[in-house]
CSV table of C-alpha atoms and ligand atoms in Angstrom, one decimal:
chain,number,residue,atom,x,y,z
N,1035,UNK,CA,22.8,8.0,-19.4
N,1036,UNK,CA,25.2,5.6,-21.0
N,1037,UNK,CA,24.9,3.5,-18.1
N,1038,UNK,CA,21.6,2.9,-19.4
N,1039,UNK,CA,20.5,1.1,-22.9
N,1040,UNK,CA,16.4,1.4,-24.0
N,1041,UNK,CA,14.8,-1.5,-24.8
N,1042,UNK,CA,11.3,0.0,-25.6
N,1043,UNK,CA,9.4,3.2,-25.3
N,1044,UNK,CA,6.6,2.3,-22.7
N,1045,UNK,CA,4.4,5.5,-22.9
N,1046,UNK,CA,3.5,9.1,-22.1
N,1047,UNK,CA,3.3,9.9,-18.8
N,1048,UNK,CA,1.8,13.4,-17.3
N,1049,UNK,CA,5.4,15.0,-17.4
N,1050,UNK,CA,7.1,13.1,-19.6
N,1051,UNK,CA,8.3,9.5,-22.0
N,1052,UNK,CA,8.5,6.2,-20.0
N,1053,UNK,CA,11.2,3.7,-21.4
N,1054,UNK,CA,11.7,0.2,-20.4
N,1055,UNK,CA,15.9,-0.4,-20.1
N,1056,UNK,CA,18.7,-1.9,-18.9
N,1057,UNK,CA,21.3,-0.9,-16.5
N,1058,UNK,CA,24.5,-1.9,-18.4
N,1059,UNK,CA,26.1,-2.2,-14.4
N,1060,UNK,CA,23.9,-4.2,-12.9
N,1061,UNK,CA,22.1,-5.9,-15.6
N,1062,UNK,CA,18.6,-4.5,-13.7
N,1063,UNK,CA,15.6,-3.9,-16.2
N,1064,UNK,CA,14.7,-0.4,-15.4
N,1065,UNK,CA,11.5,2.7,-16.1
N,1066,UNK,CA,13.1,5.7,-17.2
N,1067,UNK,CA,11.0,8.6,-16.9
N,1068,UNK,CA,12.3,11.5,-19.0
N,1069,UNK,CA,11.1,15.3,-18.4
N,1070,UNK,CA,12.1,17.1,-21.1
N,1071,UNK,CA,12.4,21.0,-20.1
N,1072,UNK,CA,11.5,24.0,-22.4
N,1073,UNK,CA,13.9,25.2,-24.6
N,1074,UNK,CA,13.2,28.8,-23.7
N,1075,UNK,CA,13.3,28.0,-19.8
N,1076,UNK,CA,16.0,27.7,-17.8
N,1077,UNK,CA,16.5,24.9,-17.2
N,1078,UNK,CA,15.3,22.5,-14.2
N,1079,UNK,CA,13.2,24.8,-11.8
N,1080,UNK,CA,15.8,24.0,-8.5
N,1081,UNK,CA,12.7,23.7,-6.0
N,1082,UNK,CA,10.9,21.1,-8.6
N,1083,UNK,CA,14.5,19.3,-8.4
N,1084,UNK,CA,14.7,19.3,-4.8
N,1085,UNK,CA,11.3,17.9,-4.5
N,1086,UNK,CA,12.4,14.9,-7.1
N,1087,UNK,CA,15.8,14.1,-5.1
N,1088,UNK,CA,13.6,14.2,-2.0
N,1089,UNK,CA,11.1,11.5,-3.4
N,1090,UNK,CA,14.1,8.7,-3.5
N,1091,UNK,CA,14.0,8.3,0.4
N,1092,UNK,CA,10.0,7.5,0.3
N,1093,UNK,CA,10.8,4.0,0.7
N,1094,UNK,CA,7.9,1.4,0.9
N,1095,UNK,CA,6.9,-1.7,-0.8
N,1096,UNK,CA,3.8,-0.1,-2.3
N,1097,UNK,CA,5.5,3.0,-3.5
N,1098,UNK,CA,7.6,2.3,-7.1
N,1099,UNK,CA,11.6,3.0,-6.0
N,1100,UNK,CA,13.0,6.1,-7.1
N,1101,UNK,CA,16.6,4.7,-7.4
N,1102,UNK,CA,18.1,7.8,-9.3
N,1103,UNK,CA,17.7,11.4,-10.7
N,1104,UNK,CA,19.5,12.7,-13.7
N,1105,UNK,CA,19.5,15.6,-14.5
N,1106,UNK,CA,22.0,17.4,-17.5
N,1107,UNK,CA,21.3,19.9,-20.1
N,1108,UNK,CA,17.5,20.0,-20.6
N,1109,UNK,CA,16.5,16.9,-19.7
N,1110,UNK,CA,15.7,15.2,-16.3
N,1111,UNK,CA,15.7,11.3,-16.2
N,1112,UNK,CA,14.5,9.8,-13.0
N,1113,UNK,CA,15.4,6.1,-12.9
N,1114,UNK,CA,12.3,3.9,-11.3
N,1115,UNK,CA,12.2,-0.1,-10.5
N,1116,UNK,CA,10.7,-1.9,-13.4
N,1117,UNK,CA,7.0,-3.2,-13.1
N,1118,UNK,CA,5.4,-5.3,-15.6
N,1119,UNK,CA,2.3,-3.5,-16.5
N,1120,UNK,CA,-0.2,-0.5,-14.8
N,1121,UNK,CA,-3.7,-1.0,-13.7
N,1122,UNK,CA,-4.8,0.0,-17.1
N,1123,UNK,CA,-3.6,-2.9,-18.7
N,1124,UNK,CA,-4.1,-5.4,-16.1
N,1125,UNK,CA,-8.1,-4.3,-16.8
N,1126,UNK,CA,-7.2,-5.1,-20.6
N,1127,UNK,CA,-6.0,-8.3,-19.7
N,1128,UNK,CA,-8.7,-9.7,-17.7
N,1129,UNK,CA,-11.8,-8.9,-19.7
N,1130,UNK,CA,-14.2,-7.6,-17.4
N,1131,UNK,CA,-13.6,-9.2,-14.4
N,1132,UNK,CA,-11.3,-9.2,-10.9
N,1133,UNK,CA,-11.9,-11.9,-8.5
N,1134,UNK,CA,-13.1,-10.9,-5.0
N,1135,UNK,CA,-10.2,-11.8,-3.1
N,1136,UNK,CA,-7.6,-10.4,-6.0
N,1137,UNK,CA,-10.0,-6.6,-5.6
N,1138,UNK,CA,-9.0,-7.1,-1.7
N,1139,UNK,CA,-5.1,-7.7,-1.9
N,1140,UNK,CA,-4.7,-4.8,-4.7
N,1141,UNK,CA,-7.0,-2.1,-3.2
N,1142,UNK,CA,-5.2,-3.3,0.2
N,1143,UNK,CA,-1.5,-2.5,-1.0
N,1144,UNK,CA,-2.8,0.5,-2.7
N,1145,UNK,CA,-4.3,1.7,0.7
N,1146,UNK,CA,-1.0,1.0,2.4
N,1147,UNK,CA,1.3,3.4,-0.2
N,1148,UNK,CA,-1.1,6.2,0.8
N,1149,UNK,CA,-1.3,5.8,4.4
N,1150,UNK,CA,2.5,5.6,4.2
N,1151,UNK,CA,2.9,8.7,1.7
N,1152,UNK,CA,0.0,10.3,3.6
N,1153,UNK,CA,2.1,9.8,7.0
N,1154,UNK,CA,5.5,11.8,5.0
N,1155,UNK,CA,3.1,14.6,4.0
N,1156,UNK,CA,3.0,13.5,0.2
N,1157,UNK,CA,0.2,13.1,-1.5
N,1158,UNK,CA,-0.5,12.3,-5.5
N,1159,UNK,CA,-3.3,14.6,-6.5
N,1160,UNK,CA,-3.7,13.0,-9.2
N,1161,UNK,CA,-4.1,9.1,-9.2
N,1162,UNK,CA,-5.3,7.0,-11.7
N,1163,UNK,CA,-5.2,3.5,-13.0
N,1164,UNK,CA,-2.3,4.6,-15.1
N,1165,UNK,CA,0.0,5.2,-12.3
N,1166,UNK,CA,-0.4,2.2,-10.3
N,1167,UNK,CA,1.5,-0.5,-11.0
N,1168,UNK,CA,1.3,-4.6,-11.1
N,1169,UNK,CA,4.3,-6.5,-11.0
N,1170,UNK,CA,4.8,-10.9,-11.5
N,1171,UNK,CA,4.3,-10.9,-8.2
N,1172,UNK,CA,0.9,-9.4,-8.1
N,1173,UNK,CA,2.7,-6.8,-5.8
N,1174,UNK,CA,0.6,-3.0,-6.5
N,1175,UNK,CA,2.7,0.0,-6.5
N,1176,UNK,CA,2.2,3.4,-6.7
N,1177,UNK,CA,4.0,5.7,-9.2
N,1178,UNK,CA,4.3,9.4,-9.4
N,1179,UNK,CA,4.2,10.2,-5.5
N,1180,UNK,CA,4.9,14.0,-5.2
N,1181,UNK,CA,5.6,15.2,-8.6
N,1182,UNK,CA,2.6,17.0,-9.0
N,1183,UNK,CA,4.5,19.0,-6.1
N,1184,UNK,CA,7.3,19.1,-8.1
N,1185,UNK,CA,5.8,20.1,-11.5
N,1186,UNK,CA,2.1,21.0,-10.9
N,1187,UNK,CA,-0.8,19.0,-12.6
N,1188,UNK,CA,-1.2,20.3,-15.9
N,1189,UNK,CA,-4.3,20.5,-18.0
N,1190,UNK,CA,-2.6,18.4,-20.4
N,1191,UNK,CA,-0.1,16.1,-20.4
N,1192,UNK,CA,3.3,17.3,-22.1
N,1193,UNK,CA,2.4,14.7,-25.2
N,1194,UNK,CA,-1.3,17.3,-25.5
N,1195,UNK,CA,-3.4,14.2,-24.4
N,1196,UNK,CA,-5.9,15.5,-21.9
N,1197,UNK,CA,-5.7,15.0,-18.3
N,1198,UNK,CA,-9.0,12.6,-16.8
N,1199,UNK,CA,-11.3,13.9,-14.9
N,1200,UNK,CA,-12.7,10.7,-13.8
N,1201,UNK,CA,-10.8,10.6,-10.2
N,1202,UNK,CA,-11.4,14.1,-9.4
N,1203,UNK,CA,-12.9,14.5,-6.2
N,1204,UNK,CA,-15.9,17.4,-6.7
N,1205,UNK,CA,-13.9,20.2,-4.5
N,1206,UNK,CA,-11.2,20.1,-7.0
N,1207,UNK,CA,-13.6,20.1,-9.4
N,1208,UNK,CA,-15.5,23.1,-8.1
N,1209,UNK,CA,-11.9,24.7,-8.1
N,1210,UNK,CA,-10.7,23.8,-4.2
N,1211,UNK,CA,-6.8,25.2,-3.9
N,1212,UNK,CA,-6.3,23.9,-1.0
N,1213,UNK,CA,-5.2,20.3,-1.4
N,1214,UNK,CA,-4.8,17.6,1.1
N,1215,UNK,CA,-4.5,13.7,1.9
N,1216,UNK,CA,-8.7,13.7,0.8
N,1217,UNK,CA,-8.0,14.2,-2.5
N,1218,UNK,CA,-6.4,10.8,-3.2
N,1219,UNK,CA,-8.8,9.0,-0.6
N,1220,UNK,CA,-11.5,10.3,-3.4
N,1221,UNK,CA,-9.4,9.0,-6.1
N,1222,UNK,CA,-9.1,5.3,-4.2
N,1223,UNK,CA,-12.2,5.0,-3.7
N,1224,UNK,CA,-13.0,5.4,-7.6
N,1225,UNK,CA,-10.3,3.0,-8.1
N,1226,UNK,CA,-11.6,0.4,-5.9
N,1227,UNK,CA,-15.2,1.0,-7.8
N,1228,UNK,CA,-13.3,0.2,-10.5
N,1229,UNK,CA,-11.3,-2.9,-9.6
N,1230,UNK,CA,-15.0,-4.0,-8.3
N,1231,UNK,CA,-16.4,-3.6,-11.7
N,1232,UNK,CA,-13.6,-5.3,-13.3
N,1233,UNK,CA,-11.8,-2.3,-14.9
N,1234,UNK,CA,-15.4,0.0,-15.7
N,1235,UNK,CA,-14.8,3.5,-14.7
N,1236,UNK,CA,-17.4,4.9,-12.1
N,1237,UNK,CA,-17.3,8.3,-13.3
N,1238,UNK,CA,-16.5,8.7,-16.9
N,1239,UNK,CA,-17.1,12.3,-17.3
N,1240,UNK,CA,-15.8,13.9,-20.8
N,1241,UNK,CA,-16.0,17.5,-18.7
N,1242,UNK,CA,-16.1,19.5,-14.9
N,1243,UNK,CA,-19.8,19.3,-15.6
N,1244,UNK,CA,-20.7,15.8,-16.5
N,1245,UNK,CA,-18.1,14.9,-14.0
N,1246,UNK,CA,-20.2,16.8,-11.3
N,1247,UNK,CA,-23.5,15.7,-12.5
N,1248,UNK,CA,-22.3,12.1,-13.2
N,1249,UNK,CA,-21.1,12.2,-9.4
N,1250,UNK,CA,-24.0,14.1,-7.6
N,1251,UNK,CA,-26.7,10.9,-9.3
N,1252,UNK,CA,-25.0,8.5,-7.4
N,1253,UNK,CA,-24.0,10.5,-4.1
N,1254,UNK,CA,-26.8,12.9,-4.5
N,1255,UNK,CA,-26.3,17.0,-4.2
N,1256,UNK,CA,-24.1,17.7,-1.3
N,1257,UNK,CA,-26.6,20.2,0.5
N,1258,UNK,CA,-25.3,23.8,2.6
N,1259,UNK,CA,-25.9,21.5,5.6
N,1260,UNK,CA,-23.7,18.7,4.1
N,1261,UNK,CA,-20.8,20.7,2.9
N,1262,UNK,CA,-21.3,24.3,4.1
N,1263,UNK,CA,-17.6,25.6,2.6
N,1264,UNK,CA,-18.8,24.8,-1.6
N,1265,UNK,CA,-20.8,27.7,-2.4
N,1266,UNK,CA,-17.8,29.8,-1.7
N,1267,UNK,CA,-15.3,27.6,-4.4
N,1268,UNK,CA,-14.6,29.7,-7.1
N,1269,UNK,CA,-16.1,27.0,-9.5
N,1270,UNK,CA,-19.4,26.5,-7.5
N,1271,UNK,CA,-22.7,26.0,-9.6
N,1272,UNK,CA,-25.7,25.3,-8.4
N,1273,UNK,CA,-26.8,21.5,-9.4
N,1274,UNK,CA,-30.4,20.1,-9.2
N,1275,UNK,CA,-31.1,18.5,-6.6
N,1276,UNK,CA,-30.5,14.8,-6.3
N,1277,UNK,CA,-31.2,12.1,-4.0
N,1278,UNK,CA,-28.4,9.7,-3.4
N,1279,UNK,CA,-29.1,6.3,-4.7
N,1280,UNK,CA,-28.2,2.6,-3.4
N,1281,UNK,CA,-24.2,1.7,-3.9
N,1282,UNK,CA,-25.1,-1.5,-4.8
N,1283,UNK,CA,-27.1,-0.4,-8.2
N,1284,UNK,CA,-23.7,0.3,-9.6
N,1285,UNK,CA,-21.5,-1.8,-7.9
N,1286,UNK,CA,-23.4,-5.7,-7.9
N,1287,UNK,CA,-20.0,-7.7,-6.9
N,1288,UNK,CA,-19.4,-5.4,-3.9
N,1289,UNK,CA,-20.6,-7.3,-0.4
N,1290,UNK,CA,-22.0,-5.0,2.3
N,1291,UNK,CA,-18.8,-4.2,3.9
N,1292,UNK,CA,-17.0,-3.3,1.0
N,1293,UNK,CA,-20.1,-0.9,-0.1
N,1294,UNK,CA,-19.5,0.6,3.5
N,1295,UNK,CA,-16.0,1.2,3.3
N,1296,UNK,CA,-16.6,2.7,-0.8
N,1297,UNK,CA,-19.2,5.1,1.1
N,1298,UNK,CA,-16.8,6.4,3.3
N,1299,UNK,CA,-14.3,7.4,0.4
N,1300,UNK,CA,-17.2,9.3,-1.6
N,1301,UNK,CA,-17.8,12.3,0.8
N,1302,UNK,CA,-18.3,15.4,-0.9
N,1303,UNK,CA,-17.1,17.3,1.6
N,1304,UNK,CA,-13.4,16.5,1.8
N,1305,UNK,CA,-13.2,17.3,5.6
N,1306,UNK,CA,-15.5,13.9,6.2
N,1307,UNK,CA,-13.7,11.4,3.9
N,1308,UNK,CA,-12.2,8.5,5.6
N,1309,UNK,CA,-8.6,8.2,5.9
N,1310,UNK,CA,-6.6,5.9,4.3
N,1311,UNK,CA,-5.2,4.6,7.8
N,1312,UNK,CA,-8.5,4.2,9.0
N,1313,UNK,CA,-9.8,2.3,5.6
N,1314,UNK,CA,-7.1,0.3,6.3
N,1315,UNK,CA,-8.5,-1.2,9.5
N,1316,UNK,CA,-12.1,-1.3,8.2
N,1317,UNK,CA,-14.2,-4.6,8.6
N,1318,UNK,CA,-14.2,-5.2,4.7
N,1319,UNK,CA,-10.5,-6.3,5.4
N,1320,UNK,CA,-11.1,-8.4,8.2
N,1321,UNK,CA,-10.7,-11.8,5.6
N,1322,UNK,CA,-7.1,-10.2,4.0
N,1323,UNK,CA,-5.4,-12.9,2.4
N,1324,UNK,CA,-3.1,-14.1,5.9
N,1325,UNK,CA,-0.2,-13.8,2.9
N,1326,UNK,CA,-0.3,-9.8,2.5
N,1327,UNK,CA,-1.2,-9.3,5.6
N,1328,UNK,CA,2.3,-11.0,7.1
N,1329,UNK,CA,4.3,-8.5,4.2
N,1330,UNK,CA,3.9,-5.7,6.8
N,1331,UNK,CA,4.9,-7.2,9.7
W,1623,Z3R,C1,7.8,4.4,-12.9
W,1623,Z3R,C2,6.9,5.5,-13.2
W,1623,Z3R,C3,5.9,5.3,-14.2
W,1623,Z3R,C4,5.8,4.1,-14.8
W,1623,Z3R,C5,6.7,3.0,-14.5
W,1623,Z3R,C6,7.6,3.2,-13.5
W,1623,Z3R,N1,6.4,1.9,-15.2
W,1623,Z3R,C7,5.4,2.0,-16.0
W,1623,Z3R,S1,4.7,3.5,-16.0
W,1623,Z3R,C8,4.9,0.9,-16.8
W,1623,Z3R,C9,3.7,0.9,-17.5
W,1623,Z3R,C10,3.5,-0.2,-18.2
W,1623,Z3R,S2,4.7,-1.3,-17.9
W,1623,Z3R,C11,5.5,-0.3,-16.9
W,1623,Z3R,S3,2.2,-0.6,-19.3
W,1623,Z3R,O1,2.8,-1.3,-20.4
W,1623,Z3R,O2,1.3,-1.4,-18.6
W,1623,Z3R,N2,1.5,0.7,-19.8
């Protein structure tokens, strides 16, 4: 660690205290993510370790580089490339609105991290503006790939702020175990309502309930035929029923394509949600910015 000097705290995260700092070395600004264990436990679970050291070969451009794990007495530092702000704050900053073409290149690169952590196996489970980031060069990347493999998602975060709801897709939320690549192709699709909207959430439920209900008025009540697994989830409730209503109600800046490809993300039955490969080669990108589209070849 004292190859390392802080600069600033940067926030809680949902396992532990981001710092901003240098690398004395290589004079590199750097995120410092520190998990701070239980003083009762252990120590470091060795399977969550393993899971960490595992995450610094996912290597991709949209994906925020794991350079380094630390790990002594009961704290584990993971050292990440620095980014200049999250989603979060980039909504902050531009007061209600994201240009067309800027919604396109982000929700692009975010599509590309998770079609390449989806094609490793990893997924997020629990993606939110908060841990996707923005750097000077408008470049989006994903943070905190696979540590809800390593640690779990908890209820709360370690600092006792609750975790959202607002990205949950309804199986989890009806109390699905079984997790897969669909759960984060729900979560896009919110985000990418959201860039549309200019930073307003689409879902802004304070509980499982509201979150369902606020859900089920725009998608409508997934019906037996729809979605024959739900009534079996250990969470299932029976909802009123509700007719879906018209994307474009709640989403005025989207054009027709993009309203298609939104669609496709918010299936309530997780076995018919697109994937993020195929989203990627959906007609609403057909225009990408020549630019970011040259970055992958
Ligand atoms: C790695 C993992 C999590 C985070 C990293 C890097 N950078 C973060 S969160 C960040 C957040 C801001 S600036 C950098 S903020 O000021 O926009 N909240």
């Amino acid at each position: 660690m004292e190859r390392y000097e802080v600069v600033s705290k940067i926030g809680e995260g949902t396992y532990g205290t981001v710092f901003k700092a240098k690398d004395k070395k290589s004079g590199d600004i750097v995120a410092l993510k520190v998990v701070r264990l239980d003083e009762d436990d252990e120590g470091i679970p060795s399977a969550a370790l393993r899971e960490v050291c595992l995450l610094k070969e996912l290597k991709h451009r949209n994906i925020v580089r794991l350079n380094d794990v630390l790990h002594k007495s009961l704290k584990l530092t993971m050292v990440f490339e620095y980014c200049d702000q999250d989603l979060k704050k980039y909504f902050d900053t531009c007061r209600g609105h994201v240009d067309k073409k800027t919604v396109q290149a982000l929700y692009y690169q975010l599509l590309r991290g998770l079609a390449f952590c989806h094609s490793q196996n990893i997924f997020h489970r629990d993606l939110k503006p908060q841990n996707i980031l923005i750097n000077k060069n408008r470049e989006l990347k994903l943070a905190d790939f696979g540590l809800a493999r390593a640690f779990g998602i908890p209820v709360r975060s370690f600092s006792a702020e609750v975790v959202t709801l607002w990205y949950r897709p309804p199986d989890v939320l009806m109390g699905a175990q079984i997790y897969t690549t669909s759960i984060d192709i729900w979560s896009a699709g919110c985000i990418f309502a959201e860039l549309s909207n200019g930073g307003k959430p689409l879902f802004p439920g304070n509980d499982v309930d509201e979150q369902l209900k606020r859900i089920f008025r725009l998608v409508g009540t997934p019906t037996e035929r729809m979605w024959p697994e739900m009534q079996k989830l250990q969470g299932y409730k029976q909802y009123p029923e509700i007719s879906p209503v018209p994307m474009s109600s709640v989403l005025p800046s989207l054009d027709e394509r993009g309203l298609d490809l939104l669609k496709k993300h918010l299936v309530c039955n997780p076995r018919y949600r697109i994937t993020a490969e195929e989203a990627l080669k959906h007609p609403y990108f057909s225009d990408l910015d020549p630019t970011i589209a040259a970055w992958y070849t």
